[in-house]
Structure formats: C-alpha cells, structure tokens
Coordinates of C-alpha atoms in Angstrom, one line a residue:
M28 CA -83.6 8.8 40.9
N29 CA -82.3 8.4 44.4
A30 CA -79.8 5.7 44.5
L31 CA -77.8 7.1 41.6
S32 CA -74.6 8.4 43.2
S33 CA -74.6 5.6 45.8
T34 CA -74.0 3.5 43.3
F35 CA -71.3 5.2 41.2
L36 CA -68.3 5.3 42.5
S37 CA -69.3 1.4 43.8
T38 CA -69.8 -0.1 39.8
L39 CA -66.9 2.7 38.5
S40 CA -64.3 0.6 40.6
Q41 CA -65.6 -3.1 40.9
H42 CA -67.5 -3.6 37.6
P43 CA -66.9 -3.3 34.0
K44 CA -69.8 -3.4 33.2
S45 CA -73.4 -3.4 35.0
F46 CA -77.0 -3.4 35.7
L47 CA -78.8 -2.6 38.7
S48 CA -82.1 -1.6 39.5
C49 CA -83.4 0.7 41.9
N50 CA -86.9 2.7 43.0
N51 CA -88.9 1.6 39.6
N52 CA -85.4 3.5 37.9
N53 CA -83.6 1.3 36.1
Y54 CA -79.4 2.3 35.6
Y55 CA -76.8 1.1 32.4
Y56 CA -73.6 2.2 33.2
S57 CA -70.4 1.2 30.7
R58 CA -67.0 1.5 30.9
N59 CA -65.4 0.4 28.3
T60 CA -61.2 1.8 26.5
S61 CA -62.9 4.9 24.5
S62 CA -66.1 6.3 26.5
F63 CA -68.6 6.2 29.7
T64 CA -72.4 6.0 29.1
L65 CA -74.8 6.7 31.8
K66 CA -78.5 6.3 30.2
V67 CA -81.2 6.3 32.6
F68 CA -84.4 3.3 31.7
S69 CA -87.5 5.6 34.1
I70 CA -90.8 5.4 34.1
G71 CA -91.3 8.5 31.7
G72 CA -88.8 7.0 28.9
E73 CA -84.9 6.8 28.0
E74 CA -83.0 10.2 29.3
S75 CA -79.2 10.2 27.9
F76 CA -77.3 13.0 29.6
P77 CA -73.8 13.5 28.0
S78 CA -71.0 12.2 29.6
P79 CA -67.1 13.1 30.4
P80 CA -64.2 11.1 28.0
K81 CA -62.8 8.0 29.2
R82 CA -61.6 8.3 33.4
E83 CA -58.1 7.6 33.9
Q84 CA -57.5 4.1 34.7
I85 CA -56.7 3.7 38.4
P86 CA -54.5 0.4 39.0
S87 CA -56.7 -2.1 40.8
R88 CA -56.5 -1.8 44.8
K89 CA -58.3 -3.8 47.2
P90 CA -59.6 -1.6 50.0
S91 CA -58.7 -3.0 53.4
L92 CA -61.8 -4.1 55.6
P93 CA -62.3 -0.6 57.9
S94 CA -62.4 0.7 54.0
N95 CA -64.8 -1.2 53.0
I96 CA -66.9 -1.0 55.5
F97 CA -66.8 2.7 56.1
N98 CA -68.0 2.9 52.3
A99 CA -70.7 0.4 53.2
F100 CA -72.2 2.8 55.7
D101 CA -71.5 5.7 53.5
D102 CA -73.8 4.0 50.7
F103 CA -76.3 3.7 53.8
V104 CA -76.7 7.2 54.3
N105 CA -76.6 8.0 50.5
I106 CA -79.5 5.7 49.4
Y107 CA -81.5 5.4 52.5
I108 CA -81.1 8.6 54.6
D109 CA -80.1 11.9 52.3
P110 CA -80.0 10.7 48.6
P111 CA -79.7 13.6 46.5
R112 CA -83.5 14.3 46.1
K113 CA -83.1 18.1 45.3
Y114 CA -81.9 18.9 41.4
Y115 CA -79.3 21.2 42.7
V116 CA -77.2 18.4 44.5
D117 CA -78.6 15.6 42.4
P118 CA -74.8 14.4 40.2
K119 CA -77.0 13.1 37.0
Y120 CA -77.7 17.4 36.4
V121 CA -74.7 18.7 38.2
L122 CA -71.9 16.9 36.5
S123 CA -74.3 17.2 33.1
N124 CA -73.4 18.9 30.1
N125 CA -69.8 20.8 30.0
F126 CA -69.7 19.9 34.4
A127 CA -69.2 16.7 33.7
P128 CA -65.9 16.0 34.4
I129 CA -62.5 15.6 32.8
D130 CA -59.1 13.5 33.1
E131 CA -56.1 15.6 33.2
L132 CA -54.5 16.2 30.1
P133 CA -50.2 16.6 29.4
P134 CA -49.2 19.7 27.5
T135 CA -50.4 19.3 23.8
E136 CA -50.0 21.8 20.9
C137 CA -53.1 23.2 19.6
E138 CA -54.2 24.4 16.3
V139 CA -54.9 28.6 15.6
V140 CA -57.5 28.5 13.6
E141 CA -58.3 32.3 13.4
G142 CA -56.1 35.3 13.8
S143 CA -53.1 35.3 15.2
L144 CA -51.6 35.3 19.1
P145 CA -50.3 38.8 19.7
S146 CA -46.4 38.5 20.3
C147 CA -47.3 40.7 23.7
L148 CA -49.5 37.8 24.9
D149 CA -46.4 35.4 25.7
G150 CA -47.0 33.5 28.2
A151 CA -49.6 31.3 30.2
Y152 CA -53.1 31.9 31.2
I153 CA -54.0 29.6 33.6
R154 CA -57.9 29.0 34.6
N155 CA -59.3 27.2 37.9
G156 CA -62.6 25.2 38.5
P157 CA -64.3 21.8 40.4
N158 CA -63.5 18.9 38.3
P159 CA -64.4 15.6 40.8
Q160 CA -61.3 13.1 41.1
Y161 CA -64.3 10.7 41.8
L162 CA -67.7 10.3 40.8
P163 CA -69.9 11.6 43.9
R164 CA -71.1 8.4 45.7
G165 CA -73.7 10.8 47.5
P166 CA -75.0 14.4 47.2
Y167 CA -73.1 17.1 45.4
H168 CA -72.6 20.4 44.5
L169 CA -71.0 22.3 41.7
F170 CA -68.7 24.0 44.4
D171 CA -67.5 20.5 45.8
G172 CA -65.7 19.6 42.8
D173 CA -61.4 19.1 42.9
G174 CA -59.3 21.5 42.0
M175 CA -58.2 21.3 37.9
L176 CA -56.1 24.0 36.6
H177 CA -57.1 24.7 33.1
S178 CA -53.7 26.3 31.1
I179 CA -52.9 27.7 27.4
K180 CA -49.3 28.4 27.5
I181 CA -48.4 31.3 24.4
S182 CA -45.0 31.5 23.3
H183 CA -44.1 33.5 19.3
G184 CA -47.6 32.7 18.4
K185 CA -48.3 29.0 19.6
A186 CA -50.5 27.6 21.7
T187 CA -49.6 24.7 24.3
F188 CA -52.4 23.2 26.5
Y189 CA -52.6 21.4 29.5
S190 CA -55.1 20.1 31.9
R191 CA -54.2 19.2 35.4
F192 CA -55.1 18.3 39.0
V193 CA -54.1 20.8 42.3
K194 CA -52.4 17.9 43.9
T195 CA -53.9 18.8 47.6
Y196 CA -54.4 16.6 50.3
K197 CA -57.7 15.4 49.6
Y198 CA -56.7 14.8 46.2
N199 CA -53.6 12.6 47.0
I200 CA -55.2 10.6 49.5
E201 CA -58.2 9.4 48.3
N202 CA -56.0 9.3 44.4
E203 CA -53.9 6.5 47.0
A204 CA -57.5 5.1 48.2
G205 CA -58.9 5.2 45.1
F206 CA -62.6 6.2 46.2
Q207 CA -63.6 9.3 47.8
I208 CA -62.6 9.5 52.1
I209 CA -63.6 13.1 52.5
P210 CA -67.2 14.3 52.8
N211 CA -68.4 17.3 50.5
V212 CA -69.0 20.1 52.5
F213 CA -71.4 22.0 50.1
S214 CA -73.9 18.7 49.8
G215 CA -72.9 16.6 52.7
F216 CA -74.5 18.1 55.5
N217 CA -77.9 19.4 54.4
G218 CA -79.7 18.9 58.2
I219 CA -79.2 17.0 61.2
I220 CA -79.4 13.5 61.1
P221 CA -77.3 13.8 57.1
S222 CA -74.6 15.4 59.3
V223 CA -74.7 13.3 61.7
T224 CA -74.4 10.2 60.6
R225 CA -71.8 12.1 57.9
G226 CA -69.8 13.6 61.0
A227 CA -69.7 10.1 62.6
I228 CA -68.5 8.4 59.3
T229 CA -65.7 10.8 59.1
L230 CA -64.9 10.9 62.7
A231 CA -64.1 7.5 62.4
R232 CA -62.6 7.4 59.3
I233 CA -60.0 9.8 61.1
I234 CA -59.2 7.6 64.1
A235 CA -58.8 4.7 61.4
R236 CA -56.2 7.0 60.1
Q237 CA -56.9 6.9 56.6
F238 CA -57.0 11.1 56.5
N239 CA -55.6 13.6 59.3
P240 CA -58.0 17.0 59.3
A241 CA -54.8 18.8 60.5
N242 CA -53.4 18.4 56.8
G243 CA -56.2 20.0 55.2
I244 CA -59.0 18.9 53.7
G245 CA -59.0 21.8 51.0
L246 CA -60.1 21.7 47.5
A247 CA -58.5 24.7 46.1
N248 CA -60.6 25.1 43.1
T249 CA -61.3 28.9 43.4
S250 CA -58.9 31.0 41.8
L251 CA -55.8 31.7 41.3
F252 CA -52.8 34.7 42.2
G253 CA -48.9 35.5 41.8
G254 CA -45.9 37.1 42.9
K255 CA -46.1 33.1 43.9
L256 CA -48.4 31.2 41.9
F257 CA -51.3 29.7 44.3
A258 CA -53.7 28.1 43.7
L259 CA -56.5 28.7 46.2
G260 CA -60.2 27.5 47.9
E261 CA -61.3 29.6 50.7
S262 CA -61.5 26.4 53.0
D263 CA -57.7 25.7 53.0
L264 CA -54.3 27.2 53.1
P265 CA -52.9 28.2 49.3
Y266 CA -51.3 25.9 47.2
A267 CA -48.4 27.2 45.7
V268 CA -47.8 25.8 41.9
K269 CA -45.3 26.6 39.2
I270 CA -44.8 25.9 35.0
A271 CA -42.6 23.5 34.3
S272 CA -40.2 24.3 31.0
D273 CA -42.1 22.5 29.3
G274 CA -45.7 24.3 29.8
D275 CA -47.2 21.7 32.1
I276 CA -48.4 22.5 36.1
V277 CA -46.7 20.9 39.3
T278 CA -48.0 21.6 42.9
L279 CA -45.7 22.8 44.9
G280 CA -47.7 21.9 48.3
R281 CA -49.5 23.3 51.3
H282 CA -48.1 27.3 51.9
N283 CA -49.0 29.0 55.3
F284 CA -46.5 31.5 54.9
N285 CA -43.3 30.2 57.7
G286 CA -45.8 29.1 59.5
E287 CA -47.6 32.2 59.9
L288 CA -50.8 31.7 58.3
V289 CA -53.1 29.2 60.1
W290 CA -56.0 26.9 58.7
S291 CA -57.4 28.7 55.8
M292 CA -57.3 32.0 53.5
T293 CA -59.7 33.7 51.2
A294 CA -59.7 32.3 47.3
H295 CA -59.7 36.5 46.5
P296 CA -56.3 38.5 48.1
K297 CA -55.7 41.8 46.4
I298 CA -52.9 42.6 45.2
D299 CA -52.0 46.1 45.1
P300 CA -49.4 46.7 41.6
D301 CA -48.3 49.5 43.0
T302 CA -46.6 48.2 45.8
N303 CA -47.2 44.1 45.3
E304 CA -48.7 44.1 48.8
A305 CA -51.3 41.1 48.9
F306 CA -54.1 42.7 50.7
A307 CA -56.2 39.5 52.3
Y308 CA -58.4 37.3 55.2
R309 CA -59.6 34.5 56.8
Y310 CA -63.1 33.6 58.2
G311 CA -65.0 31.1 59.6
P312 CA -67.5 30.0 62.2
F313 CA -66.2 30.2 65.1
P314 CA -65.4 34.0 66.4
P315 CA -63.6 36.1 65.9
F316 CA -65.3 35.2 62.5
L317 CA -63.6 37.4 60.4
I318 CA -59.3 37.7 60.3
Y319 CA -57.5 40.7 58.4
F320 CA -54.2 40.3 57.1
R321 CA -51.8 41.5 54.5
V322 CA -48.8 39.8 52.9
N323 CA -45.4 41.9 51.9
P324 CA -43.7 41.5 48.7
N325 CA -41.1 39.8 49.9
G326 CA -44.2 36.7 51.3
I327 CA -44.1 37.9 54.6
K328 CA -46.9 37.5 56.3
T329 CA -48.0 40.3 58.7
A330 CA -49.8 39.7 62.4
D331 CA -53.7 39.1 62.5
V332 CA -56.3 42.1 63.3
P333 CA -59.1 40.1 64.4
I334 CA -62.4 41.4 63.6
F335 CA -64.7 40.8 66.6
S336 CA -67.6 43.5 65.4
I337 CA -68.8 40.5 63.3
K338 CA -71.2 39.3 65.7
R339 CA -72.2 35.7 63.5
P340 CA -70.2 33.8 60.9
T341 CA -70.9 35.4 57.9
L342 CA -70.0 34.6 54.6
F343 CA -66.7 36.8 53.1
H344 CA -66.2 35.9 49.8
D345 CA -64.3 39.0 48.3
I346 CA -62.5 42.4 49.4
A347 CA -62.0 45.4 47.7
I348 CA -58.5 48.0 48.8
T349 CA -58.7 51.2 47.7
K350 CA -54.6 53.2 48.5
K351 CA -55.9 54.1 51.8
Y352 CA -58.7 51.1 52.8
A353 CA -60.0 47.9 52.6
I354 CA -63.5 47.8 52.4
F355 CA -65.5 44.6 53.6
S356 CA -68.9 42.7 52.7
D357 CA -70.9 42.1 55.8
I358 CA -73.9 40.1 53.4
Q359 CA -77.3 38.5 54.3
I360 CA -75.8 35.0 53.9
G361 CA -73.9 32.8 56.5
M362 CA -74.7 30.3 59.3
N363 CA -78.3 29.6 59.2
P364 CA -78.7 27.0 62.4
I365 CA -82.7 27.6 62.2
K366 CA -83.1 26.5 58.6
F367 CA -80.3 23.6 59.1
I368 CA -82.1 22.0 62.7
L369 CA -86.0 22.7 61.5
A370 CA -86.1 22.5 57.3
G371 CA -83.1 20.4 56.9
G372 CA -81.1 23.0 54.7
S373 CA -77.5 23.6 54.6
L374 CA -75.8 25.4 57.3
V375 CA -75.0 28.0 54.9
G376 CA -77.9 30.1 54.1
M377 CA -79.5 33.4 54.0
N378 CA -80.2 35.5 57.1
S379 CA -83.3 38.0 55.7
M380 CA -83.5 39.7 59.5
K381 CA -79.7 41.4 58.8
I382 CA -79.2 44.0 57.1
S383 CA -76.1 44.0 54.4
R384 CA -73.3 46.8 55.9
L385 CA -69.8 47.4 54.2
G386 CA -66.3 47.6 56.8
V387 CA -63.8 50.3 56.3
I388 CA -60.5 49.4 57.5
P389 CA -56.9 51.2 57.3
R390 CA -55.4 49.2 55.2
Y391 CA -52.4 49.6 57.4
A392 CA -54.4 49.0 60.8
K393 CA -53.1 47.1 63.9
G394 CA -56.1 46.5 65.6
E395 CA -60.2 46.9 64.9
S396 CA -60.7 49.8 66.7
E397 CA -59.6 51.6 63.4
M398 CA -62.8 50.0 61.6
R399 CA -66.1 51.9 60.6
W400 CA -69.6 50.1 59.4
F401 CA -71.7 51.6 56.9
D402 CA -74.8 50.4 56.7
V403 CA -75.9 49.4 53.1
P404 CA -79.3 47.7 53.2
G405 CA -80.2 44.9 50.3
F406 CA -77.0 45.4 49.2
N407 CA -75.1 41.5 48.6
N408 CA -71.9 41.5 46.6
L409 CA -69.7 37.7 46.5
H410 CA -67.1 39.1 44.3
A411 CA -65.7 42.9 44.8
I412 CA -65.2 44.3 41.1
N413 CA -62.7 47.6 42.0
A414 CA -63.1 50.6 44.8
W415 CA -61.1 53.8 44.8
E416 CA -61.3 57.4 46.5
E417 CA -62.8 60.6 46.1
D418 CA -63.0 64.0 47.4
G419 CA -59.0 64.1 48.2
G420 CA -59.7 60.8 50.3
D421 CA -62.7 61.7 52.0
T422 CA -65.2 59.2 49.4
I423 CA -64.6 55.6 48.9
V424 CA -66.1 54.3 45.5
L425 CA -67.0 50.6 45.5
I426 CA -68.0 48.7 42.1
A427 CA -69.5 45.5 42.6
P428 CA -72.4 43.1 41.1
N429 CA -75.6 43.2 43.8
I430 CA -76.7 39.7 44.1
L431 CA -80.5 40.2 44.2
S432 CA -82.2 36.8 45.1
V433 CA -79.7 36.4 47.5
E434 CA -81.9 33.1 49.2
H435 CA -81.2 31.4 46.0
T436 CA -77.4 32.0 45.4
L437 CA -76.3 28.7 46.7
E438 CA -79.3 26.2 45.9
R439 CA -81.0 28.0 43.0
M440 CA -78.3 29.9 40.9
D441 CA -80.2 30.2 37.5
M442 CA -82.5 32.6 39.8
I443 CA -79.9 34.8 41.2
H444 CA -79.2 38.6 38.9
G445 CA -76.2 40.4 39.5
C446 CA -76.7 43.9 39.2
V447 CA -73.6 46.3 39.1
E448 CA -73.8 49.1 41.0
K449 CA -71.6 51.9 42.5
V450 CA -71.7 52.4 45.6
K451 CA -70.6 56.1 47.2
I452 CA -69.5 56.1 51.2
N453 CA -68.7 59.3 52.7
L454 CA -66.6 59.2 55.1
N455 CA -67.1 62.6 57.2
S456 CA -71.0 62.6 57.0
G457 CA -71.2 58.3 57.0
V458 CA -74.0 58.6 54.2
V459 CA -74.2 56.2 51.6
S460 CA -75.4 56.4 48.0
R461 CA -75.5 53.3 45.4
H462 CA -77.2 53.2 42.0
P463 CA -77.4 50.6 39.6
I464 CA -74.9 50.8 36.4
S465 CA -76.9 48.0 34.2
T466 CA -79.9 46.4 34.0
R467 CA -78.0 43.1 32.5
N468 CA -77.3 40.3 34.7
L469 CA -73.5 40.9 35.4
D470 CA -71.1 38.8 37.4
F471 CA -67.5 37.8 37.0
G472 CA -66.4 41.6 36.3
V473 CA -62.6 42.4 35.7
I474 CA -60.5 45.0 34.5
N475 CA -57.2 46.1 34.2
P476 CA -55.1 45.0 36.8
T477 CA -52.6 48.0 37.2
Y478 CA -55.8 49.8 38.0
V479 CA -56.7 47.9 41.4
G480 CA -57.4 50.4 44.3
K481 CA -57.4 53.2 41.8
K482 CA -60.1 54.7 39.4
N483 CA -60.5 53.1 36.7
K484 CA -62.9 53.5 33.8
Y485 CA -63.8 50.3 32.0
V486 CA -64.7 46.8 33.3
Y487 CA -65.3 43.7 31.9
A488 CA -68.2 41.1 32.7
A489 CA -69.6 37.9 32.2
I490 CA -73.4 37.5 31.4
G491 CA -75.5 35.1 33.3
Y492 CA -77.6 32.8 30.8
P493 CA -78.7 32.0 33.8
P494 CA -75.8 31.0 36.0
P495 CA -74.2 29.4 36.5
K496 CA -74.0 29.3 32.9
L497 CA -72.5 32.6 30.9
S498 CA -73.6 33.7 27.2
G499 CA -70.9 36.4 26.4
I500 CA -69.1 39.6 27.5
V501 CA -70.3 42.8 28.0
K502 CA -67.6 46.2 28.4
L503 CA -68.8 48.9 30.5
D504 CA -67.6 52.6 30.8
V505 CA -68.3 53.5 34.4
S506 CA -67.6 57.3 34.3
I507 CA -71.3 57.4 32.5
A508 CA -72.6 57.1 35.3
E509 CA -71.6 59.9 37.0
V510 CA -72.5 62.4 34.3
D511 CA -76.1 60.3 33.4
R512 CA -77.8 58.1 35.0
R513 CA -78.5 55.2 32.6
D514 CA -76.8 51.8 31.1
C515 CA -72.7 51.7 31.0
I516 CA -73.0 49.0 28.7
V517 CA -70.7 50.3 25.3
A518 CA -69.4 46.6 23.9
C519 CA -70.7 43.2 23.2
R520 CA -70.2 40.0 22.5
M521 CA -72.5 37.1 22.7
F522 CA -71.4 33.6 21.7
G523 CA -73.9 32.3 20.0
E524 CA -76.6 29.2 20.6
S525 CA -76.0 26.9 22.8
C526 CA -72.3 28.7 23.3
F527 CA -71.3 29.5 27.2
C528 CA -68.2 31.4 28.1
G529 CA -66.1 31.3 31.6
E530 CA -64.8 34.6 33.4
P531 CA -63.2 37.1 31.3
F532 CA -59.3 38.1 32.0
F533 CA -57.9 41.7 31.0
V534 CA -54.1 41.8 30.1
A535 CA -53.0 45.3 29.0
K536 CA -50.2 46.0 25.9
N537 CA -46.6 46.1 26.7
N538 CA -47.2 49.9 26.7
L539 CA -46.3 52.0 29.5
E540 CA -48.2 55.5 27.5
A541 CA -51.2 52.9 26.6
N542 CA -54.7 53.8 27.2
E543 CA -56.7 51.6 29.9
D544 CA -58.6 49.6 27.7
D545 CA -55.5 49.1 25.2
G546 CA -55.2 45.6 25.4
Y547 CA -56.6 42.1 25.3
V548 CA -59.8 39.6 26.7
M549 CA -59.0 36.4 26.5
L550 CA -61.6 33.6 27.7
Y551 CA -62.3 30.1 27.4
V552 CA -65.7 28.9 25.5
H553 CA -67.5 26.1 24.7
N554 CA -70.1 24.6 21.9
E555 CA -72.3 22.4 23.8
K556 CA -73.6 21.0 20.5
T557 CA -70.0 20.0 18.8
E558 CA -68.5 19.3 22.3
E559 CA -65.9 21.7 22.1
S560 CA -63.8 24.5 23.4
N561 CA -62.3 27.0 21.8
F562 CA -59.8 29.9 23.3
L563 CA -60.7 33.3 22.4
V564 CA -59.0 36.8 22.3
M565 CA -60.4 39.8 21.7
D566 CA -59.2 43.6 20.7
A567 CA -60.5 45.0 24.3
T568 CA -60.7 48.4 22.6
S569 CA -63.2 47.8 19.8
P570 CA -67.5 48.0 19.9
S571 CA -68.0 44.6 19.1
L572 CA -65.1 42.9 20.9
D573 CA -63.9 41.6 18.1
I574 CA -61.7 38.4 17.6
V575 CA -58.1 38.9 17.3
A576 CA -57.4 35.0 17.8
N577 CA -59.2 31.4 17.7
V578 CA -57.4 28.9 19.6
K579 CA -59.2 25.0 18.9
L580 CA -58.6 23.1 21.8
P581 CA -57.3 19.5 22.3
R582 CA -60.4 18.8 23.9
R583 CA -63.5 20.5 26.4
V584 CA -62.8 22.6 29.1
P585 CA -65.5 22.3 31.6
Y586 CA -66.9 25.7 33.4
G587 CA -65.4 26.8 35.9
F588 CA -64.6 30.2 38.5
H589 CA -61.5 32.4 37.9
G590 CA -58.2 32.7 36.1
I591 CA -55.1 34.7 35.9
F592 CA -52.2 35.4 32.8
V593 CA -48.6 35.4 33.6
R594 CA -46.3 36.5 31.6
E595 CA -42.9 34.9 30.3
S596 CA -41.0 37.1 32.4
D597 CA -42.8 36.2 35.3
L598 CA -43.2 32.3 34.5
N599 CA -38.8 32.5 34.2
M600 CA -39.2 34.0 37.6
L601 CA -41.2 31.5 39.4

C-alpha cells in the first residue's frame, strides 16, 4: 500500500479517472459528479473502503514551476523514503468509514424525527474536529486534519445544521494553491531521514515564499471556548469565529490578544464561571517548556509566568482549576529523541523512566516560586474533568481519566484504556492519595459548566469501543467514592451495533434553583451501516439517559473532538 497516499492528490487534481499500478497492488480511483470511490485490488483480493462524498470542485489552477518541483520531491519522499508503512498513519485506514473527509455544508434545515427540542436550548451546539481539506500525499495521523466546525443551531424547536472549515492561514494558502503545502506534524516527521527530507522541502517552500510560518501553521481542529468564540489547536494561536444571523459560521481571523500572546496557546483553557476569567498556558520544545497566564473578563491577557522547573518538553494537553489554584499534569509523554533517532519513531513518545507529577500553582501567582510539585507515579491524564478544594483549602481533589498503556497514546489508540480516578493532594503533608471511580474505559468527561473549579457530583463521559471510536455514554456520581469504593456509574446509554458517538456536552436548564444534573446531554451519533448521523438530546437526570429529541442531520458528521454550546443570548452578544 506504499504509494497510495502519494498518488491520491496528484490523481485527484489532474485526472478525472485514472488507473495506476505499484508494488503489486492496483489502485483504481474515479471522480465523477456524484461519488468518490477507492477500490484496492491486491494479491489477497478486492478490498473496498467507505468513501467521502464528492469533494468541492476546485477551479483548475496551473501550479508554478517551483510548486511542481516541490510536489515532485514530496511524492518521491512519500513513495520511496517514508511511505505510510504503519496502519495508524496510512490514509487508507485512518480516513475510512466515518473518519473520511467531507465538504463544507451551508445552513440546512433538519427534521426532528423523535421528541421535541426544549425551548431552553435555543442557541448553537458547535463541535470541532479534524477534516483534511486535501487527501494526504503521504503518511497521515488522525490529529493532522484541518479544523472543521459542525454546528446545529436551535431556535423555537427547529434545527439548522452546517459545517464549515476554520479558515486558518494554512487552510487559506493551501486552498488558494490547490494542494497541500504545510507538512503533517504528527505523521510527517518520524525518524531522521524523513524529517530531514521533509524539512528541506518545507524550508525550500518558505524560501520560495509559498508560505510564511510566522503567520501560523496550526489547524484549529481541537476545541472551542467562549467569551468571544475561539477555535483552538495547541500548535497555534486561537482563531476567532462568529455565528452569522443565518446560522452560518464565519472565521474572523487569528487572535493574539492585542499582541500579548506569541505563537501558541493550549486547546483546553478553563473558564471560571463566577469570575469569567480564562486560565491558560502554552508549551513547546524550547525552554521555558511551560508558560502559564490568564485572560481577564475583558479579554486582556496577563503577564506570563514561565515555569523553569520543567526540565524536558512535555505534552501538557489540559489544565484544571480550583478557586485558588491551577493544576498541571507533567506526564510521561513528551519529546523522545532516542526513539526518534534509533527506531525511526515519532519525536513525541513515552518516557518510561519518568515519574508523573502534578504541579499546583496559585491562580494569581506572579512567579514560579509559588509552584509546588507532587509525585503521582503512573498517573497520565490528557483531559482533566474537574478539581476543587476541601478541608478549608488544605486538600485539592482532581477528577481525571488516567490513561493506561500510555505508550500507545499517539500510535495505537485502540489499546488505550482511560480509568477515571479521584486524586487527593494534602497541601500540608504533601501526601497524595488516589483511587479509581470507574473501571469502564472512559474519556471526554464533562460536567455542568457552572461547577468548574467547585465540588461537583456528576460527570458525563464517553465509552471507548475502542478509542478513537466511542460506543455510548455514562453518568458518574463521584460522591459515591467518598463512602463506598465501588464503580460510580449511575446511568448509561449504549447506541447499538455500528453506532458511535462523540464527546457529550451538558447544558443546564434555565433555572437557578435546579439541581446540578437538571439539564440535557447532547452529542452527535453516527450509524456506520446506514451512513446517517443524528443529533441527540437526552435527559441528564434519567437512569437510562432517555432521548428527549432526535434530529436527523442532512449528512454524516465525521468523528471529532470537543464541542461547546452557546445560548441564543450569548450568540447575539458575539
């Protein structure tokens, strides 16, 4: 299958119908007015893969001479130097079924096929995720896709659905050129020789002014957060977006907080619901490897607090906050130069000799001297669900899924098991205690947003089957663990054979006296047999998470990452 990805783009852009042969496999590709089909005729017989709908027709462009030369070098690297030998970077597998890319969709009315949409849900649910603008020419990792926002706008019981790319700098220059220019980060730099060759081609493209890295190379494909509405990816600055009056999504541009934010920001800032402050950070491959900051309710970024006690670059994917502290997880995933050089692996990998630890710093700290580190061996969390203080502020409690078999996080996601744990840190004695609160394979945990940084009782999380696919959701009552060390699942909904969901999101009812779980859980669900996607709204209080409303979507929604719900009143302010 070595030449598959390298021939995709050239075939797509140059030939309406082609037949080619390589490495004893024949690849047949056809593009017509209604469909895209890929069939692989191999020694073992014919193998078919689900296909994305017809891509948007791009006006014919004549590449420049430098572009033709660089693209030819790219093809050479992808065919002979670094073809997608491993299945988790082979586009044929990574972009199969409902991971296959789709085109943009303008606002389209939807049918409510079951129940009705509650009036308190007037607003928009928006979910981010990877969706490559162009089919990859070489190795491709799930995390490498361009950001696409899939949103359903609810108004007076009616729903309108739409999908739009985040118009990042990368998206715009590649859309104008008609082909991929910026290399894939997670899959394009595995080993010395592929990295040197692709790096040389990338440098040549920069010198030829095909793109300017100072304008950002990020994908904005991971999450969203509000005040203002931003699409986020941790390798770049935020991209401001807005919802137009007709429900469409418009990208406003790259946002640097009046020049105060340089290069990048986490995709998981935490917003205190009482103060409306955003607590965030950036991390990178050069010292200081972690820089903490916050953004006040007026959108003004505070001064950086560099953390020099981080001695090696680490994957800081998320943060937790309490009313007094911000909490960082220094996990075993970081830069792995030995594997990169000797084994030809990814530069990002696991360090089995490292002891995981949690860093606790006062939310308004002026410097690193106020930070304390606590060893938590074997605790590797990518997502933090919530944290709070107990015992008059002497104890910090963190709820988060611990990723078992963390060495497979970027390569064999199907082997990941997320065990949600409750971790307690006694700030006086320095003692850390922890125990699991569920044995199910769970991640993408969310809570009632008004409880961020405060003691909460309920968590809604997705069930891995195995990751990155999610087969259902559960409701956890984390208070059970205080009395009885047993599984804390109190409600569950499975979506059935060949049906998979995305991250759940909790929306409270408009009732100030309501209980913590008095609201709705919403998400996208896809049926791989019928190739249909639906938007479900469920009663968050019911033992089986009963369906309140089922909206049939006009086309499928690829699996993705994180979302947000913005009420109608806030949309008007945006």
